PDB file of C-alpha atoms in Angstrom:
ATOM      1  CA  MET A   1     216.863  48.035 133.043  1.00  0.00           C
ATOM      2  CA  THR A   2     217.542  51.010 130.613  1.00  0.00           C
ATOM      3  CA  ARG A   3     215.725  49.497 127.851  1.00  0.00           C
ATOM      4  CA  ARG A   4     212.725  49.009 130.868  1.00  0.00           C
ATOM      5  CA  ILE A   5     212.906  52.907 131.866  1.00  0.00           C
ATOM      6  CA  LEU A   6     212.383  54.251 128.209  1.00  0.00           C
ATOM      7  CA  ILE A   7     208.857  51.751 127.721  1.00  0.00           C
ATOM      8  CA  VAL A   8     207.917  52.891 130.968  1.00  0.00           C
ATOM      9  CA  LEU A   9     208.885  55.955 129.628  1.00  0.00           C
ATOM     10  CA  GLY A  10     206.401  55.360 126.430  1.00  0.00           C
ATOM     11  CA  LEU A  11     203.755  54.056 127.912  1.00  0.00           C
ATOM     12  CA  VAL A  12     203.303  57.231 129.832  1.00  0.00           C
ATOM     13  CA  ALA A  13     203.695  59.541 127.210  1.00  0.00           C
ATOM     14  CA  ALA A  14     201.227  57.815 125.294  1.00  0.00           C
ATOM     15  CA  THR A  15     198.702  58.305 127.824  1.00  0.00           C
ATOM     16  CA  GLY A  16     199.911  62.192 128.383  1.00  0.00           C
ATOM     17  CA  CYS A  17     199.071  61.854 124.193  1.00  0.00           C
ATOM     18  CA  THR A  18     195.232  60.523 125.106  1.00  0.00           C
ATOM     19  CA  THR A  19     192.402  63.588 124.727  1.00  0.00           C
ATOM     20  CA  SER A  20     188.670  62.668 125.780  1.00  0.00           C
ATOM     21  CA  PRO A  21     186.529  61.595 123.399  1.00  0.00           C
ATOM     22  CA  ASP A  22     184.624  64.015 121.621  1.00  0.00           C
ATOM     23  CA  MET A  23     181.118  65.602 122.072  1.00  0.00           C
ATOM     24  CA  ALA A  24     178.395  64.723 120.368  1.00  0.00           C
ATOM     25  CA  LYS A  25     177.646  65.819 117.103  1.00  0.00           C
ATOM     26  CA  ARG A  26     174.621  68.109 116.506  1.00  0.00           C
ATOM     27  CA  ASP A  27     173.006  68.289 113.405  1.00  0.00           C
ATOM     28  CA  PRO A  28     172.774  72.649 112.086  1.00  0.00           C
ATOM     29  CA  ALA A  29     169.011  72.972 110.719  1.00  0.00           C
ATOM     30  CA  TYR A  30     167.853  71.890 114.737  1.00  0.00           C
ATOM     31  CA  SER A  31     170.339  74.415 116.425  1.00  0.00           C
ATOM     32  CA  PRO A  32     168.075  76.848 118.623  1.00  0.00           C
ATOM     33  CA  VAL A  33     167.587  79.825 117.633  1.00  0.00           C
ATOM     34  CA  ARG A  34     167.520  82.594 119.744  1.00  0.00           C
ATOM     35  CA  PRO A  35     165.725  85.662 120.802  1.00  0.00           C
ATOM     36  CA  VAL A  36     166.440  89.344 119.076  1.00  0.00           C
ATOM     37  CA  ALA A  37     166.702  91.536 122.136  1.00  0.00           C
ATOM     38  CA  ALA A  38     164.877  94.787 121.818  1.00  0.00           C
ATOM     39  CA  GLU A  39     165.705  98.057 121.448  1.00  0.00           C
ATOM     40  CA  PRO A  40     165.724  99.954 125.080  1.00  0.00           C
ATOM     41  CA  GLN A  41     162.511 102.792 125.073  1.00  0.00           C
ATOM     42  CA  GLN A  42     163.013 105.525 126.604  1.00  0.00           C
ATOM     43  CA  ASP A  43     160.350 106.798 129.395  1.00  0.00           C
ATOM     44  CA  ALA A  44     157.629 108.734 128.590  1.00  0.00           C
ATOM     45  CA  ASN A  45     157.581 109.547 132.070  1.00  0.00           C
ATOM     46  CA  PRO A  46     160.937 109.531 133.422  1.00  0.00           C
ATOM     47  CA  GLY A  47     160.860 109.591 137.691  1.00  0.00           C
ATOM     48  CA  GLY A  48     157.409 107.597 137.592  1.00  0.00           C
ATOM     49  CA  LEU A  49     156.319 104.111 139.622  1.00  0.00           C
ATOM     50  CA  TYR A  50     155.593 102.937 136.284  1.00  0.00           C
ATOM     51  CA  ALA A  51     158.343 102.573 133.884  1.00  0.00           C
ATOM     52  CA  GLN A  52     156.861 101.753 130.172  1.00  0.00           C
ATOM     53  CA  GLY A  53     158.056  98.522 128.356  1.00  0.00           C
ATOM     54  CA  ASN A  54     158.621  96.862 131.577  1.00  0.00           C
ATOM     55  CA  ASN A  55     155.237  95.323 132.048  1.00  0.00           C
ATOM     56  CA  MET A  56     154.685  92.396 134.168  1.00  0.00           C
ATOM     57  CA  GLY A  57     151.494  90.822 135.078  1.00  0.00           C
ATOM     58  CA  LEU A  58     151.207  89.392 139.165  1.00  0.00           C
ATOM     59  CA  TYR A  59     149.950  86.476 137.232  1.00  0.00           C
ATOM     60  CA  GLY A  60     152.145  86.315 134.024  1.00  0.00           C
ATOM     61  CA  ASP A  61     151.358  83.345 131.119  1.00  0.00           C
ATOM     62  CA  GLN A  62     154.651  81.679 130.405  1.00  0.00           C
ATOM     63  CA  ARG A  63     153.850  79.902 128.037  1.00  0.00           C
ATOM     64  CA  ALA A  64     156.125  80.145 124.655  1.00  0.00           C
ATOM     65  CA  ALA A  65     154.784  82.701 122.268  1.00  0.00           C
ATOM     66  CA  GLY A  66     157.597  84.252 120.404  1.00  0.00           C
ATOM     67  CA  VAL A  67     161.048  83.057 119.035  1.00  0.00           C
ATOM     68  CA  GLY A  68     162.671  81.625 121.064  1.00  0.00           C
ATOM     69  CA  ASP A  69     160.585  80.636 123.763  1.00  0.00           C
ATOM     70  CA  ILE A  70     161.465  77.032 124.905  1.00  0.00           C
ATOM     71  CA  LEU A  71     158.295  74.602 124.575  1.00  0.00           C
ATOM     72  CA  THR A  72     158.452  70.782 125.940  1.00  0.00           C
ATOM     73  CA  VAL A  73     156.579  68.474 123.971  1.00  0.00           C
ATOM     74  CA  GLN A  74     155.307  65.257 125.861  1.00  0.00           C
ATOM     75  CA  LEU A  75     155.868  62.350 123.154  1.00  0.00           C
ATOM     76  CA  ASP A  76     153.307  59.245 122.791  1.00  0.00           C
ATOM     77  CA  GLU A  77     153.623  57.627 119.831  1.00  0.00           C
ATOM     78  CA  THR A  78     152.630  54.364 118.962  1.00  0.00           C
ATOM     79  CA  THR A  79     151.490  53.048 115.559  1.00  0.00           C
ATOM     80  CA  SER A  80     150.105  50.011 114.072  1.00  0.00           C
ATOM     81  CA  ALA A  81     148.716  48.311 110.849  1.00  0.00           C
ATOM     82  CA  SER A  82     148.138  45.248 109.993  1.00  0.00           C
ATOM     83  CA  LYS A  83     147.531  44.379 106.249  1.00  0.00           C
ATOM     84  CA  SER A  84     145.967  40.718 104.977  1.00  0.00           C
ATOM     85  CA  ASN A  85     144.717  40.059 101.672  1.00  0.00           C
ATOM     86  CA  ASN A  86     143.481  36.435 100.408  1.00  0.00           C
ATOM     87  CA  ALA A  87     142.928  35.355  96.713  1.00  0.00           C
ATOM     88  CA  ALA A  88     141.480  31.649  95.048  1.00  0.00           C
ATOM     89  CA  THR A  89     140.321  31.335  91.809  1.00  0.00           C
ATOM     90  CA  ASN A  90     139.086  28.488  89.824  1.00  0.00           C
ATOM     91  CA  ARG A  91     138.573  27.862  86.125  1.00  0.00           C
ATOM     92  CA  THR A  92     136.670  24.585  84.587  1.00  0.00           C
ATOM     93  CA  ASN A  93     136.460  24.598  80.814  1.00  0.00           C
ATOM     94  CA  SER A  94     134.737  21.627  78.384  1.00  0.00           C
ATOM     95  CA  MET A  95     133.715  20.657  75.248  1.00  0.00           C
ATOM     96  CA  GLU A  96     132.309  17.838  73.630  1.00  0.00           C
ATOM     97  CA  MET A  97     131.412  16.678  70.362  1.00  0.00           C
ATOM     98  CA  GLU A  98     129.382  13.877  69.755  1.00  0.00           C
ATOM     99  CA  ASN A  99     130.589  11.423  67.067  1.00  0.00           C
ATOM    100  CA  PRO A 100     128.316  13.140  63.741  1.00  0.00           C
ATOM    101  CA  ASN A 101     125.483  11.434  62.181  1.00  0.00           C
ATOM    102  CA  ILE A 102     125.989  10.542  58.207  1.00  0.00           C
ATOM    103  CA  LEU A 103     122.321   9.264  56.387  1.00  0.00           C
ATOM    104  CA  GLY A 104     121.513   8.121  59.318  1.00  0.00           C
ATOM    105  CA  ALA A 105     124.152   6.329  60.027  1.00  0.00           C
ATOM    106  CA  ALA A 106     127.364   6.427  62.770  1.00  0.00           C
ATOM    107  CA  PRO A 107     130.541   6.396  61.253  1.00  0.00           C
ATOM    108  CA  GLN A 108     132.790   3.624  62.570  1.00  0.00           C
ATOM    109  CA  PHE A 109     137.112   3.950  61.993  1.00  0.00           C
ATOM    110  CA  ASN A 110     138.774   1.053  61.792  1.00  0.00           C
ATOM    111  CA  ALA A 111     142.231   0.480  60.796  1.00  0.00           C
ATOM    112  CA  PRO A 112     143.457  -3.448  60.607  1.00  0.00           C
ATOM    113  CA  GLY A 113     147.058  -3.631  61.183  1.00  0.00           C
ATOM    114  CA  VAL A 114     147.158  -0.059  62.941  1.00  0.00           C
ATOM    115  CA  LEU A 115     144.420   0.381  64.865  1.00  0.00           C
ATOM    116  CA  PRO A 116     143.639  -3.408  66.426  1.00  0.00           C
ATOM    117  CA  LEU A 117     140.882  -3.563  67.767  1.00  0.00           C
ATOM    118  CA  ASP A 118     138.116  -5.807  69.159  1.00  0.00           C
ATOM    119  CA  SER A 119     134.696  -3.620  69.141  1.00  0.00           C
ATOM    120  CA  ASN A 120     135.556  -0.158  66.528  1.00  0.00           C
ATOM    121  CA  GLU A 121     133.011   1.131  68.458  1.00  0.00           C
ATOM    122  CA  ASP A 122     134.290   3.576  69.810  1.00  0.00           C
ATOM    123  CA  ASN A 123     137.159   4.630  66.809  1.00  0.00           C
ATOM    124  CA  ASN A 124     134.962   7.446  65.951  1.00  0.00           C
ATOM    125  CA  LEU A 125     134.896  11.171  65.079  1.00  0.00           C
ATOM    126  CA  SER A 126     133.393  11.857  68.777  1.00  0.00           C
ATOM    127  CA  LEU A 127     135.984  15.055  70.445  1.00  0.00           C
ATOM    128  CA  GLY A 128     135.973  16.126  74.040  1.00  0.00           C
ATOM    129  CA  ILE A 129     138.896  18.689  75.581  1.00  0.00           C
ATOM    130  CA  GLY A 130     138.746  19.128  78.904  1.00  0.00           C
ATOM    131  CA  SER A 131     140.567  21.928  81.415  1.00  0.00           C
ATOM    132  CA  ASN A 132     141.001  22.994  84.687  1.00  0.00           C
ATOM    133  CA  SER A 133     142.710  25.717  86.361  1.00  0.00           C
ATOM    134  CA  GLU A 134     142.882  26.495  90.353  1.00  0.00           C
ATOM    135  CA  PHE A 135     145.187  29.511  92.066  1.00  0.00           C
ATOM    136  CA  GLU A 136     144.838  30.282  95.755  1.00  0.00           C
ATOM    137  CA  GLY A 137     147.490  32.735  97.712  1.00  0.00           C
ATOM    138  CA  GLY A 138     147.654  34.605 100.625  1.00  0.00           C
ATOM    139  CA  GLY A 139     149.728  37.183 102.662  1.00  0.00           C
ATOM    140  CA  ASP A 140     149.440  38.927 106.030  1.00  0.00           C
ATOM    141  CA  SER A 141     151.957  42.057 106.611  1.00  0.00           C
ATOM    142  CA  SER A 142     152.391  44.043 110.104  1.00  0.00           C
ATOM    143  CA  GLN A 143     153.993  46.855 111.936  1.00  0.00           C
ATOM    144  CA  SER A 144     154.101  49.036 114.859  1.00  0.00           C
ATOM    145  CA  ASN A 145     155.798  51.203 116.525  1.00  0.00           C
ATOM    146  CA  SER A 146     156.569  53.333 119.919  1.00  0.00           C
ATOM    147  CA  LEU A 147     158.373  56.275 121.481  1.00  0.00           C
ATOM    148  CA  GLN A 148     157.618  57.944 125.056  1.00  0.00           C
ATOM    149  CA  GLY A 149     159.434  60.884 126.484  1.00  0.00           C
ATOM    150  CA  ASP A 150     159.913  64.160 126.495  1.00  0.00           C
ATOM    151  CA  ILE A 151     161.967  66.672 124.428  1.00  0.00           C
ATOM    152  CA  THR A 152     162.072  71.241 124.841  1.00  0.00           C
ATOM    153  CA  VAL A 153     162.112  72.567 122.001  1.00  0.00           C
ATOM    154  CA  THR A 154     162.879  76.126 120.602  1.00  0.00           C
ATOM    155  CA  VAL A 155     160.159  78.602 118.758  1.00  0.00           C
ATOM    156  CA  VAL A 156     162.009  79.134 115.621  1.00  0.00           C
ATOM    157  CA  GLU A 157     158.692  81.166 113.919  1.00  0.00           C
ATOM    158  CA  VAL A 158     155.673  82.575 114.712  1.00  0.00           C
ATOM    159  CA  LEU A 159     153.402  82.732 111.593  1.00  0.00           C
ATOM    160  CA  ALA A 160     150.438  84.681 110.572  1.00  0.00           C
ATOM    161  CA  ASN A 161     147.680  83.140 112.000  1.00  0.00           C
ATOM    162  CA  GLY A 162     149.921  83.491 115.620  1.00  0.00           C
ATOM    163  CA  ASN A 163     151.091  78.993 114.886  1.00  0.00           C
ATOM    164  CA  LEU A 164     154.793  78.106 117.015  1.00  0.00           C
ATOM    165  CA  VAL A 165     156.961  76.494 114.858  1.00  0.00           C
ATOM    166  CA  VAL A 166     159.311  74.706 116.927  1.00  0.00           C
ATOM    167  CA  ARG A 167     162.304  72.884 116.757  1.00  0.00           C
ATOM    168  CA  GLY A 168     164.940  71.059 118.675  1.00  0.00           C
ATOM    169  CA  GLU A 169     167.024  68.320 119.163  1.00  0.00           C
ATOM    170  CA  LYS A 170     168.268  66.417 122.483  1.00  0.00           C
ATOM    171  CA  VAL A 171     171.577  64.686 122.937  1.00  0.00           C
ATOM    172  CA  LEU A 172     171.736  61.045 125.410  1.00  0.00           C
ATOM    173  CA  SER A 173     175.785  60.192 124.354  1.00  0.00           C
ATOM    174  CA  LEU A 174     175.990  56.535 126.876  1.00  0.00           C
ATOM    175  CA  THR A 175     178.933  54.496 126.546  1.00  0.00           C
ATOM    176  CA  GLY A 176     178.551  52.724 123.335  1.00  0.00           C
ATOM    177  CA  GLY A 177     177.344  55.720 120.495  1.00  0.00           C
ATOM    178  CA  ASP A 178     174.623  58.195 120.820  1.00  0.00           C
ATOM    179  CA  GLU A 179     171.199  58.821 120.768  1.00  0.00           C
ATOM    180  CA  HIS A 180     169.718  61.823 118.533  1.00  0.00           C
ATOM    181  CA  ILE A 181     166.057  63.065 119.210  1.00  0.00           C
ATOM    182  CA  ARG A 182     165.093  65.040 116.377  1.00  0.00           C
ATOM    183  CA  PHE A 183     161.459  66.839 116.517  1.00  0.00           C
ATOM    184  CA  SER A 184     159.784  69.753 114.547  1.00  0.00           C
ATOM    185  CA  GLY A 185     156.027  71.086 113.837  1.00  0.00           C
ATOM    186  CA  ILE A 186     153.616  73.495 114.265  1.00  0.00           C
ATOM    187  CA  VAL A 187     151.676  74.275 117.828  1.00  0.00           C
ATOM    188  CA  ARG A 188     148.849  75.516 118.001  1.00  0.00           C
ATOM    189  CA  PRO A 189     149.180  77.887 121.314  1.00  0.00           C
ATOM    190  CA  ARG A 190     145.666  77.640 122.558  1.00  0.00           C
ATOM    191  CA  ASP A 191     146.850  74.093 122.798  1.00  0.00           C
ATOM    192  CA  ILE A 192     149.695  74.667 125.046  1.00  0.00           C
ATOM    193  CA  THR A 193     149.244  73.586 128.197  1.00  0.00           C
ATOM    194  CA  ALA A 194     149.431  76.001 131.767  1.00  0.00           C
ATOM    195  CA  GLU A 195     152.692  74.245 132.675  1.00  0.00           C
ATOM    196  CA  ASN A 196     153.891  75.403 128.446  1.00  0.00           C
ATOM    197  CA  THR A 197     153.934  71.636 127.137  1.00  0.00           C
ATOM    198  CA  VAL A 198     151.808  69.968 124.853  1.00  0.00           C
ATOM    199  CA  PRO A 199     151.506  66.302 123.781  1.00  0.00           C
ATOM    200  CA  SER A 200     152.996  65.581 120.300  1.00  0.00           C
ATOM    201  CA  SER A 201     149.505  64.692 119.731  1.00  0.00           C
ATOM    202  CA  ARG A 202     148.230  67.939 119.627  1.00  0.00           C
ATOM    203  CA  VAL A 203     151.247  68.993 117.668  1.00  0.00           C
ATOM    204  CA  ALA A 204     150.206  69.516 112.910  1.00  0.00           C
ATOM    205  CA  ASP A 205     153.340  68.248 110.474  1.00  0.00           C
ATOM    206  CA  PRO A 206     155.596  66.752 113.254  1.00  0.00           C
ATOM    207  CA  GLN A 207     158.894  65.180 112.065  1.00  0.00           C
ATOM    208  CA  ILE A 208     160.177  62.794 114.699  1.00  0.00           C
ATOM    209  CA  THR A 209     163.736  60.924 114.261  1.00  0.00           C
ATOM    210  CA  TYR A 210     164.870  58.409 116.258  1.00  0.00           C
ATOM    211  CA  GLU A 211     168.372  58.018 115.298  1.00  0.00           C
ATOM    212  CA  GLY A 212     171.630  56.427 117.052  1.00  0.00           C
ATOM    213  CA  THR A 213     175.547  56.214 116.022  1.00  0.00           C
ATOM    214  CA  GLY A 214     178.871  53.940 117.817  1.00  0.00           C
ATOM    215  CA  MET A 215     179.261  50.283 118.652  1.00  0.00           C
ATOM    216  CA  LEU A 216     175.997  49.734 119.100  1.00  0.00           C
ATOM    217  CA  ALA A 217     173.931  50.943 116.167  1.00  0.00           C
ATOM    218  CA  ASP A 218     177.018  49.470 113.767  1.00  0.00           C
ATOM    219  CA  ALA A 219     176.686  46.086 115.258  1.00  0.00           C
ATOM    220  CA  SER A 220     173.142  46.437 114.650  1.00  0.00           C
ATOM    221  CA  GLU A 221     173.269  47.107 110.986  1.00  0.00           C
ATOM    222  CA  LYS A 222     174.874  44.576 108.547  1.00  0.00           C
ATOM    223  CA  GLY A 223     177.927  44.337 107.437  1.00  0.00           C
ATOM    224  CA  TRP A 224     178.637  46.663 103.348  1.00  0.00           C
ATOM    225  CA  LEU A 225     179.798  43.205 101.692  1.00  0.00           C
ATOM    226  CA  THR A 226     176.927  41.543 102.952  1.00  0.00           C
ATOM    227  CA  ARG A 227     173.971  44.770 101.526  1.00  0.00           C
ATOM    228  CA  PHE A 228     175.741  44.366  98.517  1.00  0.00           C
ATOM    229  CA  LEU A 229     175.750  40.971  97.968  1.00  0.00           C
ATOM    230  CA  GLY A 230     172.500  41.408  99.076  1.00  0.00           C
ATOM    231  CA  SER A 231     171.202  43.789  96.512  1.00  0.00           C
ATOM    232  CA  VAL A 232     172.514  41.819  93.554  1.00  0.00           C
ATOM    233  CA  TRP A 233     171.745  38.431  94.666  1.00  0.00           C
ATOM    234  CA  PRO A 234     168.679  37.156  92.323  1.00  0.00           C
ATOM    235  CA  PHE A 235     167.057  34.331  94.868  1.00  0.00           C
TER     236      PHE A 235
END
C-alpha cells in the first residue's frame, strides 16, 4: 500500500514539473522597428483653437509612410518553368581504294597452302574502309511553385526617393511544429492601396521564406545517415 502511494505521489510531482511548450523562436533580423517618438513642440499660440503639431485631416491618409508603420502584403506568387532539350548526331565515313593497275595488268596474289582460294580474283590490293556513328539524347525538366496569403510587415527604412523598405515575419504554431513566413522588399508608396495593402507582385527585390520546424518538417527530411550515404555513393 505504501509503495502504491509513493508511486502516485511521484507521478503527481512529475506532472507538476512539466511546463508549457516554448513559444516559437523568431528571427531577430525580422523584428519590427518602432518609430522614434517625436519631441513635443511648444505651442506658438498658447490657448489658440488649433495647436501646432496636432494636425489631422478630416480625410487623413492611413497608408504606411514612415518608419514603424505597418503594411499588409498580399502574397500571390506563382512561378512555373520548364525546359526541354533534344540532340541527335549522325556521322558516316567511307574510304575505298581500287586495285592498282601495273603495266596494264591488275596484280593478283595467291599463296598456295596459305591462302587456299579457288580463285585469286579478290585476292588483290583493293581496300575499303567504312565507319558510322550515331547519337541521340533528350531531357525534360519542369518546376512550379505557388504561395497565397497575407502577411503584415513593418516599414524599417524610408529611402531618399521615398520608397519604403519593409520587413516582417509571421509564425504559425501548430501541433506538429511551427511554420515561419518571412518577407522583405521595397515598396513604392503609390502602389499602396487605400486599404493599406500592396500585392507582392508590386514589391521590388522581394525575399520570401517559407519553412517549417518540428515533427512534420523532420519527418519529411532524410536522416543524416541516408544523406551521408547519398553524398558519397558513386552510383
